[in-house]
Amino acid sequence: MQPTPEVVLAVVFLPFLAAAFTPAVYRLLGERTAYFAATVALVTLGLVTDQYLAGAHGTVAFDWIPSLGVSLAFHVDGLALLIAFLASGVGVLILTYSGGYMHGEPGQAKYYATLLAFMGSMLGVALAGDLIALFVFWELTSLSSFILIGHYTGEKSSQYAARKSMLITVSGGLFMLVGFLLLVWASGQTTAIEGTTYSIQLLVEHADVLRAELSSAGLLVPVLVLIGLGAATKSAQVPFHVWLPNAMEAPTPVSAFLHSATMVKAGVYLVGRFRPLFLPKEAAVLGDWTLIFAVLGLLTMTVAAMLAVSATDIKELLAYSTASHLGLIIAAFGFANSYGAEAGAFHILNHASFKAALFMVAGIIAHEAGTRNIDRLGGLRKHLPITAVIAVVASLSMAGFPPFNGFYSKELLFEASYHAAEHMGGIAWAFPVVAVFGSVFTFLYSIKFASLFFGDEPDGLGHVHRPPVAMLVPPAILGALVLAISADPNLFIEGLVGQVYGSVVPGEAHSFSVHFPTKLTPYVIMSIITIVVGAAAFPFYDRIHDAINAALRGPVRANWWYDNFVEGLTTTSVAVTPKIQTGLLRTYATWGLFGFVALALGGYAAAGVPMPNIEGLSVSIPIVLVLLVALVGAFAVDVAPSHVAGVLTLSIVGFMVAIFYILADAPDLALTQLVVETLVLVIFLLVLDRLPAFYGDAPDRLVFIRDGLLSFAVGGTVFLTVLFSTNADPDGSLKEFFIHHAGVPAEHGTFFADFGGGSNIVNVILVDFRGFDTMGEISVVVMASLAILTLIRMRGQGETQ
């Protein structure tokens, strides 16, 4: 059935509405605002569940910018429902958990309001059915995450992390926007779609013709790369993974919500959403899509897993592991076979369940043990027995250990990579090899996290408190969810994940199922190799950890490139700013006019505007003489010794232009010019009477030459602009249109009277177009007046140049 519009709107905008009221609620409830926010999330979860139980599938749209064909459209399908369930369901647990974790923390009203706004933004991303709506909600997640990551505003590390996250994710979003606009352009190049469209579903329905249009224009790969940049920056794919570990400066509930279940999932959601558009049913095994996303995903999966082993902080370990698992999902979606789509769809759910639980466990450890340093943690099972059980279950799932749910989705990835290699052969065998290699490191850091609860306590570990119930129940629910999915994975696949699979494959698709392996297959052997090698290497964990850290120096680290890039930009800005922002009007005018010349001439060159043919040009001797006098007058302005002399010589130019109009048989223009020129001359003289006859110190020779060249450039640009703009002949259909609708006086009809307020073509055109002309002239006079006023005020403040 079609989604219910009112319910869909409530799902997206209820969290925003609640966020607006949160500061007032905080005044009433204090720290119990956490439970108000959790209630809002619970209501939202109920609304999502209502649409799921009703079998909603389809698009609802509301007019937004009708003149541009942009609507506020929401699309409900399996993928949208899964992300919406994660955003609202995990939101309930996180906000409840925050009630215990944020006790005594500063800025709680801002924290809960922003967290609710983020949840609304994420729901908007999940349900967006329109490219513009998707982009707007996408950037809202970046904005709200910037505030949440920088929650501790007084700490430099939080400021650095927030700026880093904002710079990388927003930049990626802008690249993605360019890709969207190219898609819209391609939709307008085919007759299969009327006009252009921003509708994602309409684009997917016409995927074949859109791919053909993009390919013929050589834009298919650029669009893939642009959209891929948006996904890669949001989902912390290599080399854009550097913002995620720093984002752990945020309070742990934020890390659990944004960096496990929701915001970082936006990137994999984007890849899944556009997979049916760019990946045809009979796609090549190693097509452009696979080469971009499978390679990117496997590279991220492996590099991030190695970085997780090198981590010294439990949240840093989980951050890198998140990037690694997101790489797994991206890689899975990258493979063209059905196993890839199954792996990606299933691992979105599996990763959210075990990773959100592990982040909450990390928060309990930091909150109750007072440290996140891995070397200072051990033997926590004695103090945190329930937390230990949750951590072990979630860690084994993260490791892909059978029979936990993470094992099934990783097994599907192995199957996808093996079949791709078997089909292509050669270099494609690198896919399964890299998948196993990266998974070995995943196994290592997962077991390391679980081992924090076993063994002896380090000497430096102080007293470990018991966590409050509000902090223990949410991860326990997620741990139970991991066990439930592990016990009967097909129940969840049939319930929802199968629909997600249908959303990320082209055409009609049926659900799938997974089974615990009962015979030896190549992918089972890959899982055995992962576990055996991982178990054998674990005793040498510290040596591997040290070796990776020893190798991560200088340009090998992605952070080195980011820090030097930002530092270089900062240094350049500091050096350039004093040269641009001098506080002198001359400098600003120079850069402004230079920009005008560069943009105008560059635009003409890029558009290939041809020079107009000038034929039959004949100029009489009187006109030549008038123009020569005007030219002399123009030069005289530059050398005038005072304001008054400059204005008087400038008026010579104006009066010569009026005479030129008379000689060119344009008496109306000549009269207008004479009136304007006389009026302006009088105004100038009245104003100059209030100014001293002083032009300031003469500029040095270089400035004089620069200003002269710039003046010639501006004059030449205006001259060319006039030539180009007056070269075009009016479209003949325009004349026919007016004649047809206006007729001759006896048959005028009502068109011009109704829409132009006149009774014939001539008076309507004269009144309307002369009205525009007069408005332009008034604008010039107003701008000149403002410039004069500015000069007077600057003079009064002592500025002389």
PDB file of C-alpha atoms in Angstrom, residues 606-733:
ATOM      1  CA  ALA A 606      34.220  28.942 -22.336  1.00  0.00           C
ATOM      2  CA  ALA A 607      30.946  29.424 -24.212  1.00  0.00           C
ATOM      3  CA  GLY A 608      32.786  29.993 -27.498  1.00  0.00           C
ATOM      4  CA  VAL A 609      30.928  33.223 -28.237  1.00  0.00           C
ATOM      5  CA  PRO A 610      31.930  34.277 -31.795  1.00  0.00           C
ATOM      6  CA  MET A 611      32.879  37.811 -32.699  1.00  0.00           C
ATOM      7  CA  PRO A 612      29.971  39.487 -34.553  1.00  0.00           C
ATOM      8  CA  ASN A 613      30.382  40.354 -38.190  1.00  0.00           C
ATOM      9  CA  ILE A 614      30.409  44.119 -38.589  1.00  0.00           C
ATOM     10  CA  GLU A 615      29.357  44.888 -42.146  1.00  0.00           C
ATOM     11  CA  GLY A 616      28.273  48.108 -43.811  1.00  0.00           C
ATOM     12  CA  LEU A 617      29.623  50.250 -40.997  1.00  0.00           C
ATOM     13  CA  SER A 618      29.857  53.851 -42.108  1.00  0.00           C
ATOM     14  CA  VAL A 619      30.599  56.743 -39.792  1.00  0.00           C
ATOM     15  CA  SER A 620      30.215  60.352 -40.842  1.00  0.00           C
ATOM     16  CA  ILE A 621      32.915  62.950 -40.192  1.00  0.00           C
ATOM     17  CA  PRO A 622      30.798  64.868 -37.599  1.00  0.00           C
ATOM     18  CA  ILE A 623      30.326  61.664 -35.595  1.00  0.00           C
ATOM     19  CA  VAL A 624      34.050  60.959 -35.720  1.00  0.00           C
ATOM     20  CA  LEU A 625      34.795  64.452 -34.460  1.00  0.00           C
ATOM     21  CA  VAL A 626      32.255  64.118 -31.634  1.00  0.00           C
ATOM     22  CA  LEU A 627      33.707  60.796 -30.544  1.00  0.00           C
ATOM     23  CA  LEU A 628      37.248  62.198 -30.636  1.00  0.00           C
ATOM     24  CA  VAL A 629      36.179  65.104 -28.391  1.00  0.00           C
ATOM     25  CA  ALA A 630      34.585  62.562 -26.018  1.00  0.00           C
ATOM     26  CA  LEU A 631      37.840  60.572 -26.005  1.00  0.00           C
ATOM     27  CA  VAL A 632      39.884  63.671 -25.195  1.00  0.00           C
ATOM     28  CA  GLY A 633      37.424  64.503 -22.431  1.00  0.00           C
ATOM     29  CA  ALA A 634      37.862  60.996 -20.985  1.00  0.00           C
ATOM     30  CA  PHE A 635      41.650  61.361 -20.864  1.00  0.00           C
ATOM     31  CA  ALA A 636      41.261  64.834 -19.371  1.00  0.00           C
ATOM     32  CA  VAL A 637      39.337  63.346 -16.440  1.00  0.00           C
ATOM     33  CA  ASP A 638      42.407  61.286 -15.496  1.00  0.00           C
ATOM     34  CA  VAL A 639      44.709  64.296 -15.315  1.00  0.00           C
ATOM     35  CA  ALA A 640      42.267  66.792 -13.817  1.00  0.00           C
ATOM     36  CA  PRO A 641      43.904  68.547 -10.830  1.00  0.00           C
ATOM     37  CA  SER A 642      40.714  68.794  -8.722  1.00  0.00           C
ATOM     38  CA  HIS A 643      37.309  67.311  -8.153  1.00  0.00           C
ATOM     39  CA  VAL A 644      35.511  70.165  -9.901  1.00  0.00           C
ATOM     40  CA  ALA A 645      37.784  70.047 -12.958  1.00  0.00           C
ATOM     41  CA  GLY A 646      37.317  66.265 -13.136  1.00  0.00           C
ATOM     42  CA  VAL A 647      33.504  66.493 -13.032  1.00  0.00           C
ATOM     43  CA  LEU A 648      33.424  69.265 -15.634  1.00  0.00           C
ATOM     44  CA  THR A 649      35.624  67.342 -18.042  1.00  0.00           C
ATOM     45  CA  LEU A 650      33.540  64.238 -17.366  1.00  0.00           C
ATOM     46  CA  SER A 651      30.429  66.175 -18.375  1.00  0.00           C
ATOM     47  CA  ILE A 652      32.103  66.842 -21.744  1.00  0.00           C
ATOM     48  CA  VAL A 653      31.951  63.091 -22.364  1.00  0.00           C
ATOM     49  CA  GLY A 654      28.249  63.015 -21.442  1.00  0.00           C
ATOM     50  CA  PHE A 655      27.317  65.935 -23.675  1.00  0.00           C
ATOM     51  CA  MET A 656      29.292  64.465 -26.592  1.00  0.00           C
ATOM     52  CA  VAL A 657      27.288  61.271 -26.169  1.00  0.00           C
ATOM     53  CA  ALA A 658      24.076  63.339 -26.344  1.00  0.00           C
ATOM     54  CA  ILE A 659      25.290  64.966 -29.590  1.00  0.00           C
ATOM     55  CA  PHE A 660      26.149  61.521 -30.907  1.00  0.00           C
ATOM     56  CA  TYR A 661      22.515  60.446 -30.321  1.00  0.00           C
ATOM     57  CA  ILE A 662      21.312  63.524 -32.254  1.00  0.00           C
ATOM     58  CA  LEU A 663      23.590  62.702 -35.177  1.00  0.00           C
ATOM     59  CA  ALA A 664      22.415  59.072 -35.011  1.00  0.00           C
ATOM     60  CA  ASP A 665      18.750  60.146 -35.366  1.00  0.00           C
ATOM     61  CA  ALA A 666      17.800  59.256 -31.790  1.00  0.00           C
ATOM     62  CA  PRO A 667      16.412  62.564 -30.435  1.00  0.00           C
ATOM     63  CA  ASP A 668      14.561  60.900 -27.507  1.00  0.00           C
ATOM     64  CA  LEU A 669      17.782  59.380 -26.219  1.00  0.00           C
ATOM     65  CA  ALA A 670      19.598  62.658 -26.758  1.00  0.00           C
ATOM     66  CA  LEU A 671      17.025  64.544 -24.681  1.00  0.00           C
ATOM     67  CA  THR A 672      17.204  61.945 -21.928  1.00  0.00           C
ATOM     68  CA  GLN A 673      20.998  62.055 -21.943  1.00  0.00           C
ATOM     69  CA  LEU A 674      21.035  65.876 -21.792  1.00  0.00           C
ATOM     70  CA  VAL A 675      18.627  65.929 -18.865  1.00  0.00           C
ATOM     71  CA  VAL A 676      20.472  63.220 -16.954  1.00  0.00           C
ATOM     72  CA  GLU A 677      23.871  64.737 -17.666  1.00  0.00           C
ATOM     73  CA  THR A 678      22.768  68.199 -16.569  1.00  0.00           C
ATOM     74  CA  LEU A 679      21.135  66.871 -13.415  1.00  0.00           C
ATOM     75  CA  VAL A 680      24.126  64.742 -12.482  1.00  0.00           C
ATOM     76  CA  LEU A 681      26.502  67.650 -13.102  1.00  0.00           C
ATOM     77  CA  VAL A 682      24.483  69.891 -10.778  1.00  0.00           C
ATOM     78  CA  ILE A 683      24.335  67.174  -8.091  1.00  0.00           C
ATOM     79  CA  PHE A 684      28.058  66.516  -8.356  1.00  0.00           C
ATOM     80  CA  LEU A 685      28.883  70.206  -8.033  1.00  0.00           C
ATOM     81  CA  LEU A 686      26.607  70.556  -5.000  1.00  0.00           C
ATOM     82  CA  VAL A 687      28.216  67.546  -3.359  1.00  0.00           C
ATOM     83  CA  LEU A 688      31.748  68.596  -4.235  1.00  0.00           C
ATOM     84  CA  ASP A 689      31.085  71.906  -2.600  1.00  0.00           C
ATOM     85  CA  ARG A 690      31.197  69.974   0.671  1.00  0.00           C
ATOM     86  CA  LEU A 691      34.495  68.283  -0.150  1.00  0.00           C
ATOM     87  CA  PRO A 692      38.021  69.736  -0.154  1.00  0.00           C
ATOM     88  CA  ALA A 693      39.696  70.068  -3.547  1.00  0.00           C
ATOM     89  CA  PHE A 694      42.074  67.219  -2.746  1.00  0.00           C
ATOM     90  CA  TYR A 695      42.703  63.963  -4.594  1.00  0.00           C
ATOM     91  CA  GLY A 696      45.189  62.528  -2.106  1.00  0.00           C
ATOM     92  CA  ASP A 697      48.742  61.519  -2.819  1.00  0.00           C
ATOM     93  CA  ALA A 698      49.432  60.372  -6.349  1.00  0.00           C
ATOM     94  CA  PRO A 699      49.952  56.591  -6.552  1.00  0.00           C
ATOM     95  CA  ASP A 700      53.351  55.218  -7.428  1.00  0.00           C
ATOM     96  CA  ARG A 701      54.177  54.267 -11.009  1.00  0.00           C
ATOM     97  CA  LEU A 702      53.330  50.565 -10.687  1.00  0.00           C
ATOM     98  CA  VAL A 703      49.912  51.301  -9.208  1.00  0.00           C
ATOM     99  CA  PHE A 704      49.304  53.890 -11.887  1.00  0.00           C
ATOM    100  CA  ILE A 705      50.165  51.369 -14.637  1.00  0.00           C
ATOM    101  CA  ARG A 706      48.051  48.657 -12.971  1.00  0.00           C
ATOM    102  CA  ASP A 707      45.031  50.952 -12.712  1.00  0.00           C
ATOM    103  CA  GLY A 708      45.478  52.069 -16.315  1.00  0.00           C
ATOM    104  CA  LEU A 709      45.625  48.491 -17.617  1.00  0.00           C
ATOM    105  CA  LEU A 710      42.649  47.516 -15.514  1.00  0.00           C
ATOM    106  CA  SER A 711      40.680  50.471 -16.876  1.00  0.00           C
ATOM    107  CA  PHE A 712      41.410  49.404 -20.426  1.00  0.00           C
ATOM    108  CA  ALA A 713      40.430  45.834 -19.562  1.00  0.00           C
ATOM    109  CA  VAL A 714      37.110  46.940 -18.034  1.00  0.00           C
ATOM    110  CA  GLY A 715      36.373  49.212 -20.993  1.00  0.00           C
ATOM    111  CA  GLY A 716      37.246  46.447 -23.456  1.00  0.00           C
ATOM    112  CA  THR A 717      35.051  43.957 -21.585  1.00  0.00           C
ATOM    113  CA  VAL A 718      32.088  46.342 -21.614  1.00  0.00           C
ATOM    114  CA  PHE A 719      32.683  47.016 -25.317  1.00  0.00           C
ATOM    115  CA  LEU A 720      32.687  43.293 -26.111  1.00  0.00           C
ATOM    116  CA  THR A 721      29.630  42.745 -23.940  1.00  0.00           C
ATOM    117  CA  VAL A 722      27.718  45.394 -25.879  1.00  0.00           C
ATOM    118  CA  LEU A 723      28.809  43.838 -29.166  1.00  0.00           C
ATOM    119  CA  PHE A 724      27.792  40.338 -28.121  1.00  0.00           C
ATOM    120  CA  SER A 725      24.509  41.354 -26.522  1.00  0.00           C
ATOM    121  CA  THR A 726      23.350  43.422 -29.491  1.00  0.00           C
ATOM    122  CA  ASN A 727      24.437  40.912 -32.093  1.00  0.00           C
ATOM    123  CA  ALA A 728      21.568  38.467 -31.596  1.00  0.00           C
ATOM    124  CA  ASP A 729      18.542  38.752 -33.867  1.00  0.00           C
ATOM    125  CA  PRO A 730      15.199  38.408 -32.121  1.00  0.00           C
ATOM    126  CA  ASP A 731      13.508  35.073 -32.643  1.00  0.00           C
ATOM    127  CA  GLY A 732      10.991  35.327 -35.459  1.00  0.00           C
ATOM    128  CA  SER A 733       8.457  33.393 -33.443  1.00  0.00           C
TER     129      SER A 733
END
